[in-house]
Coordinates of C-alpha atoms in Angstrom, one line a residue:
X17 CA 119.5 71.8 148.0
X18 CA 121.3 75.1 146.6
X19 CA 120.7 76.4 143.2
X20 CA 122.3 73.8 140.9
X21 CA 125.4 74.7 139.0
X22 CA 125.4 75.2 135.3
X23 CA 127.2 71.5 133.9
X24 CA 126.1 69.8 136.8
X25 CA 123.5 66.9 136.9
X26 CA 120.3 66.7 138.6
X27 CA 119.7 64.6 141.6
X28 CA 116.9 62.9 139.7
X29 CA 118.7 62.6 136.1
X30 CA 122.1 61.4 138.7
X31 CA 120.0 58.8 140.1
X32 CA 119.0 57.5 136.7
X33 CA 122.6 57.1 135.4
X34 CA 123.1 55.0 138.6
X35 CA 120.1 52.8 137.8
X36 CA 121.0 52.4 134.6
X37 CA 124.1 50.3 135.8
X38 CA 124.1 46.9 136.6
X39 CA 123.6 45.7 139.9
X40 CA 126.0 43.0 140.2
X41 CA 128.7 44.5 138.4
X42 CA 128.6 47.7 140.3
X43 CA 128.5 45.7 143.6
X44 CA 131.8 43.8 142.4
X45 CA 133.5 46.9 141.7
X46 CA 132.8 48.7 145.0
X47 CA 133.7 45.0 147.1
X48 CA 137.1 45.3 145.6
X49 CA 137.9 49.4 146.7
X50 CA 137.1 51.1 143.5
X51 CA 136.0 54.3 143.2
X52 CA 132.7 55.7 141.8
X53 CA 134.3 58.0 139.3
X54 CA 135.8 54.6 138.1
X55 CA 133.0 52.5 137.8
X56 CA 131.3 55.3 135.6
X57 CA 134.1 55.3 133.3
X58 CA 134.5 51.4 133.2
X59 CA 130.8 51.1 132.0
X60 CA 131.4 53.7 129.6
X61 CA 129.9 57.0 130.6
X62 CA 130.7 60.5 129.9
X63 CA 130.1 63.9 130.3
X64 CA 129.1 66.0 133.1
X65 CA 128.1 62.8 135.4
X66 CA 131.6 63.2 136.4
X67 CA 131.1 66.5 138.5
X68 CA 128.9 65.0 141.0
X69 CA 130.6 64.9 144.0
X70 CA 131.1 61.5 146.0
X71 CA 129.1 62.2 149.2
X72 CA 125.8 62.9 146.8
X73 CA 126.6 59.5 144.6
X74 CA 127.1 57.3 148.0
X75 CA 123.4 57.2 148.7
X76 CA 122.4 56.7 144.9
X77 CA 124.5 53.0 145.1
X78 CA 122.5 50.2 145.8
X79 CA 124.9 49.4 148.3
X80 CA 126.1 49.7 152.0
X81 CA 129.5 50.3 150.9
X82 CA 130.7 53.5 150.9
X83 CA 133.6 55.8 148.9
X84 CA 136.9 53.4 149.4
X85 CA 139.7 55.2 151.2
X86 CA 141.9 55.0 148.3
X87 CA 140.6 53.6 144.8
X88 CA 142.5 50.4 143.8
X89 CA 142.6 51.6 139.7
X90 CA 143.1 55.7 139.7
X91 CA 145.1 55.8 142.7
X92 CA 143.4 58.9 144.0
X93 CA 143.2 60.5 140.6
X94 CA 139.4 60.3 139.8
X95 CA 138.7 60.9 143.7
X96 CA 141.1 64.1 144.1
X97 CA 143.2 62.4 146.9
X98 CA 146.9 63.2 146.2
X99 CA 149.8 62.0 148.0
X100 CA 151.4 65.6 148.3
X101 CA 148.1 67.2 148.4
X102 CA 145.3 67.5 151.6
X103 CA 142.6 69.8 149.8
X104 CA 140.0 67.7 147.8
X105 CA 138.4 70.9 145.9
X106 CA 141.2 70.4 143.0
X107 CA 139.6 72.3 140.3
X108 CA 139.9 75.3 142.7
X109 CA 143.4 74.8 143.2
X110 CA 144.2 74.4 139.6
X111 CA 142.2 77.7 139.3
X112 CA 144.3 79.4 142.5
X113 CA 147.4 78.0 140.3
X114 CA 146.6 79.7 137.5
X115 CA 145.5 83.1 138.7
X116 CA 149.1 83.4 140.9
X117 CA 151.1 83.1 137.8
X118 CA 149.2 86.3 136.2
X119 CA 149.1 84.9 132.8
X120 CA 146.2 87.1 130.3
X121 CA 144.3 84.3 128.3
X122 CA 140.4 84.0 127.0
X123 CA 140.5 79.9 126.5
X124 CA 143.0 77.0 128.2
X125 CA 143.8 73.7 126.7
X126 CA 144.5 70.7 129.5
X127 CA 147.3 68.7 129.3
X128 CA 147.5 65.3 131.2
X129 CA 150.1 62.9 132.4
X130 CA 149.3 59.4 133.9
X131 CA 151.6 57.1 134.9
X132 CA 151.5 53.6 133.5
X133 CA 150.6 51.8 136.2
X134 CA 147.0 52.8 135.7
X135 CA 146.7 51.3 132.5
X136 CA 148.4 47.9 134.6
X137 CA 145.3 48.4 136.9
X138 CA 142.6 49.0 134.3
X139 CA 144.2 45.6 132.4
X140 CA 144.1 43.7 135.4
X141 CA 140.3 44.4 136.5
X142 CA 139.2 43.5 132.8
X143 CA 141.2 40.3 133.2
X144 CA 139.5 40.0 136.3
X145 CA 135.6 40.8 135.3
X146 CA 136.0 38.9 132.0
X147 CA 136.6 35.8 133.8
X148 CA 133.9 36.0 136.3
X149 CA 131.5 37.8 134.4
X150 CA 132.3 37.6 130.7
X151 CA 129.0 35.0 130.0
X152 CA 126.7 37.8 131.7
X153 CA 124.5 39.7 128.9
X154 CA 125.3 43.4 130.9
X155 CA 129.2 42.7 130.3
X156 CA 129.1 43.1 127.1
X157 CA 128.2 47.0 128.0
X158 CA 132.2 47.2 130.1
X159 CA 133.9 49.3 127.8
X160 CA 136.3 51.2 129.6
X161 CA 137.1 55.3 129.2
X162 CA 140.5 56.0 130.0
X163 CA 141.3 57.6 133.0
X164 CA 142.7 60.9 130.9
X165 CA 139.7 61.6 129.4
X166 CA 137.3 60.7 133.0
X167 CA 139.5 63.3 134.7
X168 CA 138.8 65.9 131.7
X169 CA 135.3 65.5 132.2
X170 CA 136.0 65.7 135.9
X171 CA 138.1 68.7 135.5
X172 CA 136.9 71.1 132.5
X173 CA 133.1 72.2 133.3
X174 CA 134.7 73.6 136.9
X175 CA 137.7 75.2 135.8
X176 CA 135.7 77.0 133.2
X177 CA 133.3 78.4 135.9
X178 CA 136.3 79.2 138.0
X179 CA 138.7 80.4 135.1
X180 CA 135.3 82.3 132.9
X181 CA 136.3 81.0 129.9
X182 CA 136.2 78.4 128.0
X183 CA 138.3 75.0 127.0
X184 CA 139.6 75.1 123.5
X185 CA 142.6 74.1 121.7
X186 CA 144.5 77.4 122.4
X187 CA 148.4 78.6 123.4
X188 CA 147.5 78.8 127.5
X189 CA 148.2 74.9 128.3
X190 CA 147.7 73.8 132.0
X191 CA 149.5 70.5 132.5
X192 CA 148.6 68.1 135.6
X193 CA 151.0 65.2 136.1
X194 CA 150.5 62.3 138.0
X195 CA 153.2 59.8 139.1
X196 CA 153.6 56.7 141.1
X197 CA 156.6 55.2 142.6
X198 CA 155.5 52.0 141.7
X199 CA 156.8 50.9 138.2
X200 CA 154.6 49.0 135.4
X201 CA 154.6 46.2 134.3
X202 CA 156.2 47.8 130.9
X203 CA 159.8 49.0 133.5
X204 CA 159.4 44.8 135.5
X205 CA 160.1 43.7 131.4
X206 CA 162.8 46.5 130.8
X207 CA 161.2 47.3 127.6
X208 CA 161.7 44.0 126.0
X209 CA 159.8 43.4 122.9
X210 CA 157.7 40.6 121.5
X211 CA 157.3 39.7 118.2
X212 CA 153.7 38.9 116.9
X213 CA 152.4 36.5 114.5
X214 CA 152.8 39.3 111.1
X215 CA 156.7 39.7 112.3
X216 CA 156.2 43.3 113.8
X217 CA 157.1 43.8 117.0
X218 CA 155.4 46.0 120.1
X219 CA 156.3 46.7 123.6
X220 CA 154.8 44.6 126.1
X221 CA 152.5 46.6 128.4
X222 CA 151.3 48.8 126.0
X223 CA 148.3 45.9 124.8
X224 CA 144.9 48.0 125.3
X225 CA 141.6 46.6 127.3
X226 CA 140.0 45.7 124.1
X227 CA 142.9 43.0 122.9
X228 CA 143.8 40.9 126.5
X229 CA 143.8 37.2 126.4
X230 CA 140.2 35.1 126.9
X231 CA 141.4 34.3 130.0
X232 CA 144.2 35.5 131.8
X233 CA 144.8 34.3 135.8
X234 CA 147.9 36.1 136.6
X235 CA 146.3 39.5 135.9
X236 CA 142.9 38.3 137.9
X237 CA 145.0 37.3 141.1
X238 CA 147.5 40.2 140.7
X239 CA 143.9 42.8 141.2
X240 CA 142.7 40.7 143.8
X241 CA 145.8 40.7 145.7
X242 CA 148.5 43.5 144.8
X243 CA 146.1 46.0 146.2
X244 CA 148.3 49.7 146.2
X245 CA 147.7 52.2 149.4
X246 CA 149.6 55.1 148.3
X247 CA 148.3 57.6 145.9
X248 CA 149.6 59.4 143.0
X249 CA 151.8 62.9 143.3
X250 CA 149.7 65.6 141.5
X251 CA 152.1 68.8 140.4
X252 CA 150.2 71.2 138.3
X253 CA 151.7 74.6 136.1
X254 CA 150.6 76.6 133.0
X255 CA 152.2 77.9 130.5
X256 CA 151.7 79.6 126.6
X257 CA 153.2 77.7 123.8
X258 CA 155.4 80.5 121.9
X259 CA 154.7 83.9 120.0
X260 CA 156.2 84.6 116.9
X261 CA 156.9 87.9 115.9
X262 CA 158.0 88.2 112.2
X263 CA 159.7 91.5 110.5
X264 CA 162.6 93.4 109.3
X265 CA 165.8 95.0 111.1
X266 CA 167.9 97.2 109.9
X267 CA 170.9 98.0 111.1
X268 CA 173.4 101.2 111.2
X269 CA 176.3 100.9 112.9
X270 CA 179.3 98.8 112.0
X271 CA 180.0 97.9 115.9
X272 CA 176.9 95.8 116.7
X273 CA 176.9 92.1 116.0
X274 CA 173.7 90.3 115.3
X275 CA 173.5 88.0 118.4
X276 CA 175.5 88.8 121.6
X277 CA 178.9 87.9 121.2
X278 CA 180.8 87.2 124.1
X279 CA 184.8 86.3 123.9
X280 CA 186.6 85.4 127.0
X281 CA 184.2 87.3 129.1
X282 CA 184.5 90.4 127.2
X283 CA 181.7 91.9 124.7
X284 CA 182.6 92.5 121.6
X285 CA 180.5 95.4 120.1
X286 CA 178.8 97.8 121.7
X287 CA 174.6 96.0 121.7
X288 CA 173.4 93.6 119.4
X289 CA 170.5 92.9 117.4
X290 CA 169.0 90.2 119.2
X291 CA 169.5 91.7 122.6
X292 CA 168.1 95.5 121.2
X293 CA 164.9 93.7 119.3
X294 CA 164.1 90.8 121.3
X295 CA 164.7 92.0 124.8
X296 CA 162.1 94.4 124.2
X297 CA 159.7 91.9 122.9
X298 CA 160.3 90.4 125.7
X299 CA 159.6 92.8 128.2
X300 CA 156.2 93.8 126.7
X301 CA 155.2 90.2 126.4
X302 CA 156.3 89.4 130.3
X303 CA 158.0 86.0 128.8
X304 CA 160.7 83.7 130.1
X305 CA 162.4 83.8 127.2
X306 CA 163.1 84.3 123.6
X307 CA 165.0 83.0 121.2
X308 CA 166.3 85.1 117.7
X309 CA 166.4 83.9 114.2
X310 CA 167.4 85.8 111.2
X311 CA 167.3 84.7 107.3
X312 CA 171.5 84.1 106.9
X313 CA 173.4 87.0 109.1
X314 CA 175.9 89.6 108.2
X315 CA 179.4 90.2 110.2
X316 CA 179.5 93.2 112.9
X317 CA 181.1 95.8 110.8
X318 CA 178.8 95.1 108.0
X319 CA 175.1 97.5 107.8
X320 CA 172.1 95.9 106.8
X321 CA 170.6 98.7 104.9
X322 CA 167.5 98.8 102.3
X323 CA 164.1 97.0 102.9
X324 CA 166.0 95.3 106.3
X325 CA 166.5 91.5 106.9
X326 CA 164.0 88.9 107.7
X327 CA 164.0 87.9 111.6
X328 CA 161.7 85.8 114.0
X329 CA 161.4 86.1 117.6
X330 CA 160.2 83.3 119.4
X331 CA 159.0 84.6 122.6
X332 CA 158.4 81.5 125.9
X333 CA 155.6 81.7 128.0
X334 CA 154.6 85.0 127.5
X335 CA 151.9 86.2 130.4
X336 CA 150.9 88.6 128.2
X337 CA 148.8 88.2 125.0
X338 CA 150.1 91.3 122.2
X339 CA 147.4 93.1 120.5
X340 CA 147.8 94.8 117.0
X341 CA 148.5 98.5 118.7
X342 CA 150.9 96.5 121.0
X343 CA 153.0 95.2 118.6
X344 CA 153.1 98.7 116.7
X345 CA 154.2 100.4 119.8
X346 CA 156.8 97.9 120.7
X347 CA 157.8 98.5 117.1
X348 CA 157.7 102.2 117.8
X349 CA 159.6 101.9 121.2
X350 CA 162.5 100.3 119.1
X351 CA 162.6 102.4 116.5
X352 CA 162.9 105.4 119.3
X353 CA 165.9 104.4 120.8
X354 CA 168.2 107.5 121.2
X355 CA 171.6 105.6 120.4
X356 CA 169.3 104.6 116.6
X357 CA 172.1 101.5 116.3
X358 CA 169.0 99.0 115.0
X359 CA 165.6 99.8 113.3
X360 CA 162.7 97.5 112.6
X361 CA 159.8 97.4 110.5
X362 CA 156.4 95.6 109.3
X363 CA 156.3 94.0 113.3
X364 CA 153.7 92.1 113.4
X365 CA 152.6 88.6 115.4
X366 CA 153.0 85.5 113.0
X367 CA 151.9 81.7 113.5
X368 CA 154.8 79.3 113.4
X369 CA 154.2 79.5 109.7
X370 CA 156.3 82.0 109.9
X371 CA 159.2 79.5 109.8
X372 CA 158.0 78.4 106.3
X373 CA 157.7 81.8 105.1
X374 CA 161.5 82.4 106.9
X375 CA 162.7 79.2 104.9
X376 CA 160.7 79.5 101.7
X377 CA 162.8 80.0 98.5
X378 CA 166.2 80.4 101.0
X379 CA 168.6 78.9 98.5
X380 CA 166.9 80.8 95.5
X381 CA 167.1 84.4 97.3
X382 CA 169.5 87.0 96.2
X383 CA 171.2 89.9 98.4
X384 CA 172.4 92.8 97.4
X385 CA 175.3 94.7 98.3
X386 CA 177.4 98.4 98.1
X387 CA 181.1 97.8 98.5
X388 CA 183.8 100.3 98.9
X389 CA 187.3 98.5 97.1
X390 CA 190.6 99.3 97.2
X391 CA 192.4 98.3 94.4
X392 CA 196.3 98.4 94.0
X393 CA 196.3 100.4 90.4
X394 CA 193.9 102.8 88.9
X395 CA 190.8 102.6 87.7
X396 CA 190.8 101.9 83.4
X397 CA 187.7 102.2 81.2
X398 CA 188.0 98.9 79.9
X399 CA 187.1 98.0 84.2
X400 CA 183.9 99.1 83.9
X401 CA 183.0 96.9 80.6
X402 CA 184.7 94.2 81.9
X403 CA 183.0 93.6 85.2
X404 CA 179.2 94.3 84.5
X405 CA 179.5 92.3 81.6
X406 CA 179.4 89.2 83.9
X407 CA 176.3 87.9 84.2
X408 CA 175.1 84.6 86.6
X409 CA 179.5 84.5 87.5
X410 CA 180.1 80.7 88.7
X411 CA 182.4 81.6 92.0
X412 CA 183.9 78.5 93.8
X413 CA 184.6 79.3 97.4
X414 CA 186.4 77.3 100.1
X415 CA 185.8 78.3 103.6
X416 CA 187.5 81.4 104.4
X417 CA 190.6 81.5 106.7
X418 CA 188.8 83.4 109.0
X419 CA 186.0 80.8 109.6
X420 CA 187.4 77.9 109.3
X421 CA 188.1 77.6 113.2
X422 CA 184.2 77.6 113.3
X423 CA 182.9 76.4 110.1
X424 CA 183.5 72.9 108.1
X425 CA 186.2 73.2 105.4
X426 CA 183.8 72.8 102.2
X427 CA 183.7 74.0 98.7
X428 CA 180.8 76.0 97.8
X429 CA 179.6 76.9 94.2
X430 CA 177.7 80.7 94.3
X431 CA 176.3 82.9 91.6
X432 CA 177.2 86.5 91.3
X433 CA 174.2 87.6 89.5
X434 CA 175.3 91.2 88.2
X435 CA 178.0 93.6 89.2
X436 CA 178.6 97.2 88.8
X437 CA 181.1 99.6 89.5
X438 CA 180.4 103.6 90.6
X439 CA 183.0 106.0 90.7
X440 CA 184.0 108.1 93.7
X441 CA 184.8 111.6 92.6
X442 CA 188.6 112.3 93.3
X443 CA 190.0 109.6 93.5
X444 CA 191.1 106.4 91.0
X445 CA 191.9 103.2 93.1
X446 CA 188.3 103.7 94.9
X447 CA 185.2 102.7 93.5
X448 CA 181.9 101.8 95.1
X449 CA 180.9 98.1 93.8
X450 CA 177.3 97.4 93.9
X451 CA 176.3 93.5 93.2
X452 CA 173.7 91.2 93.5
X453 CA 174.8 87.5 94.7
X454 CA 173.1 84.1 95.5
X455 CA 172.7 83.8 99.4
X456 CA 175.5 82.7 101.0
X457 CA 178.3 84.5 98.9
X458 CA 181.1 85.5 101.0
X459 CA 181.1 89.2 100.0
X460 CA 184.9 89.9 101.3
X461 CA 186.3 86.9 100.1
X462 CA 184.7 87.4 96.6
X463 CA 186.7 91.0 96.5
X464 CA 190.8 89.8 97.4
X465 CA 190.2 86.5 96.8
X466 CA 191.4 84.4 100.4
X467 CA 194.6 83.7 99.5
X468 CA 193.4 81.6 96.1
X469 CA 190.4 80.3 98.0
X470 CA 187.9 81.7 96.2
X471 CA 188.0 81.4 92.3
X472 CA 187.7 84.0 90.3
X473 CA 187.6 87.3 92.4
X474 CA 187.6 90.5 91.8
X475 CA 191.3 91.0 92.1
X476 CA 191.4 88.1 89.6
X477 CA 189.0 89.5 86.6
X478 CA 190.8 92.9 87.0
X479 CA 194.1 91.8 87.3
X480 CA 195.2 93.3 90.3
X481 CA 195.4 93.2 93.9
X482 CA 191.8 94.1 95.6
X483 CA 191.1 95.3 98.9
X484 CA 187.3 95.6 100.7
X485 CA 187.4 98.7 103.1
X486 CA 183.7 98.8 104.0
X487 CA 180.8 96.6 103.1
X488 CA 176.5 97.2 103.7
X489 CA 173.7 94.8 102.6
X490 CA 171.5 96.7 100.5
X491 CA 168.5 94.6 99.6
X492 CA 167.4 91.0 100.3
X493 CA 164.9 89.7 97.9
X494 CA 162.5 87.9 100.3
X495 CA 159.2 87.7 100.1
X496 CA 158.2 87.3 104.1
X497 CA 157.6 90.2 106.2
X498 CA 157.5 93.1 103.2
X499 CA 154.9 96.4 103.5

């Protein structure tokens, strides 16, 4: 024999296992075409025993019988054999799987999928041996493993030879699915229900080997003579559960929307946030996909100025696994954009915690904002008194006009916090209003007023007809993603 393999057994500790099984049983099992894998796991074994290939275990079973063609409870699944498949090395082609989609990754978490009928089989056969052998002493020892967790220890010891890392609970996933064309019993019933002694009902099929009837004949002469001879499909692909990158924008020009805005196949604006921020996210990850998420948005000709707004970018399936100096020089490679339009800062890689911090305190958080008005007669002392004197306003706002084609017509109740007014040298109907509002506030509306909508208004307290020529976001008082 070669030099053994780290994980695997010894031919002397695999022949003890073997021993340590019951004769009769075992020779029961292999009569009626299942697998060896499958007899382990029905007596209750785990770990590495499951590496062993078939060919060396043949000769350890006190029996003539050898390795069924195709194993009447996995379907192939313990013994490798795949409908859609003709290599039985599958932990290498999981391996050659992995490597050809070029993801980076120092740990994999598998993921497994197993069609129901298995569980049909494994019911059956315990039907089966619990009638015939249930008065023998060594029955008491047939406690099934599932067929997920035989096919893990099957599975994990190779793949982290062949992958050179290890299994953890990580974001690289590598799913195997396995299906059958044959239904279950659970799709024969049409998921019909039964009800049980306590009133609660449960699906039928989904009883486990530990609770079947005493005694149950239809299950014993379904195993003996529904015997299956096609084996399960096997499909494999990995993937990374999302990044999260978490920080500020701000933004400088008045013709760029926050997400791309497309109108009858024309673009309004000239870029967008999203596109500008997370399409280069994107690229440096190598990811499907992303998504963008901001905490509230502002409209296109509006500039988010001050400390920036709060924004996630959920990046799919990135191939690539950012670093700390990564993330600062994707940061950087924004920020260096010739046409400036959109700057971002404190960039850094968040858990999905980052939703709560995104979330946290929304409906308590203020914005501030710089306003240039118009108003329809000058400017009087008595203004200036009048308007920062209000403190915590009450505003009620119905859904403006220009939403409403888009937005449910409610009533909303919002706090203007403070106001102020600043003068602009030369002239008297235009003056620079700086206030601080609940989140939410529509800032335009608040200044003319909607046609009545929203109650009071600036036009209202002063008395006069108000106008809002330009508007920027100054500060939003959120505690995610600050220096």
């Amino acid at each position: 024999m070669g030099k053994e393999k780290k994980g695997d057994l010894g031919g002397k500790e695999l022949e003890e296992v073997v021993r340590g099984l019951p004769w009769e049983g075992v020779k029961e099992l292999l009569s009626n075409g299942v697998c060896h894998r499958c007899i382990f796991r029905l007596f209750g074994l785990q770990g590495r025993v499951y590496t062993c290939c078939p060919a060396s275990l043949s000769s350890l079973f006190p029996t003539a019988t050898t390795e069924p063609q195709l194993c009447t409870l996995c379907l192939g699944i313990l013994q490798f054999t795949h409908s859609n498949l003709q290599t039985s090395n599958l932990p290498l082609l999981i391996a050659q799987t992995v490597k050809q989609h070029s993801f980076h990754f120092h740990s994999f978490s598998l993921e497994l999928s197993i069609p129901p009928i298995i569980l049909d089989n494994d019911n059956s056969l315990r039907s089966y041996m619990k009638t015939k052998y249930g008065s023998q002493p060594w029955f008491q020892h047939f406690r099934c493993l599932s067929t997920k967790d035989a096919l893990k220890f099957s599975l994990i010891h190779p793949l982290e030879n062949l992958l050179e890392c290890k299994s953890t609970m990580g974001s690289f996933r590598i799913r195997l699915t396995y299906t059958h064309p044959k239904p279950s019993k659970e799709d024969h019933t049409s998921h019909s229900t039964k009800r049980t002694k306590t009133g609660e009902s449960s699906m039928v099929g989904e009883k486990s080997l530990s609770s079947l009837p005493e005694n149950d004949s239809s299950d014993c002469c379904n195993f003996l003579l529904e015997k299956e001879n096609e084996p399960c499909h096997f499909t494999c692909f990995c993937y990374r559960t999302p990044f999260y990158f978490g920080g500020r924008y701000l933004k400088y020009s008045r013709n760029v929307s926050q997400t791309r805005w497309i109108i009858d196949d024309e673009r309004m604006g000239e870029a967008s946030v999203e596109e500008i921020i997370g399409g280069n996210i994107l690229q440096a990850c190598q990811g499907d996909s992303f998504k963008f998420h901001a905490a509230g948005r502002e409209d296109i000709d509006v500039r988010m100025l001050g400390p920036g707004r709060p924004f996630l970018v959920e990046v799919q399936n990135a191939r690539r696994i950012p670093s700390e100096l990564s993330v600062k020089e994707i940061e950087t490679t924004i920020n260096n954009i010739e046409n400036k339009l959109v700057r971002v800062k404190n960039l850094k890689l968040v858990g999905s915690d980052g939703w709560n911090l995104m979330r946290e305190g929304e409906a308590e958080k203020q914005k501030q904002y710089a306003a240039l008005v118009w108003i329809s007669r000058p400017l009087k002392d008595e203004d200036f008194q009048c308007v920062s004197s209000l403190k915590d306003l009450k505003v009620l706002q119905r859904t403006p006009v220009r939403v409403l084609h888009r937005r449910s017509p409610l009533e909303r109740e919002k706090i203007i916090h403070w106001m102020k007014i600043e003068t602009i040298a030369g002239s008297s109907q235009y003056f620079l209003l700086h206030l601080c509002t609940q989140a939410g506030t529509y800032i335009k509306e608040f200044v003319h007023g909607d046609l009545g909508r929203t109650h009071p208004s600036i036009g209202s307290i002063m008395g006069c007809r108000a106008e809002i020529l330009q508007l920027d976001v100054t500060d939003i008082k959120m505690e995610c993603f600050q220096t």
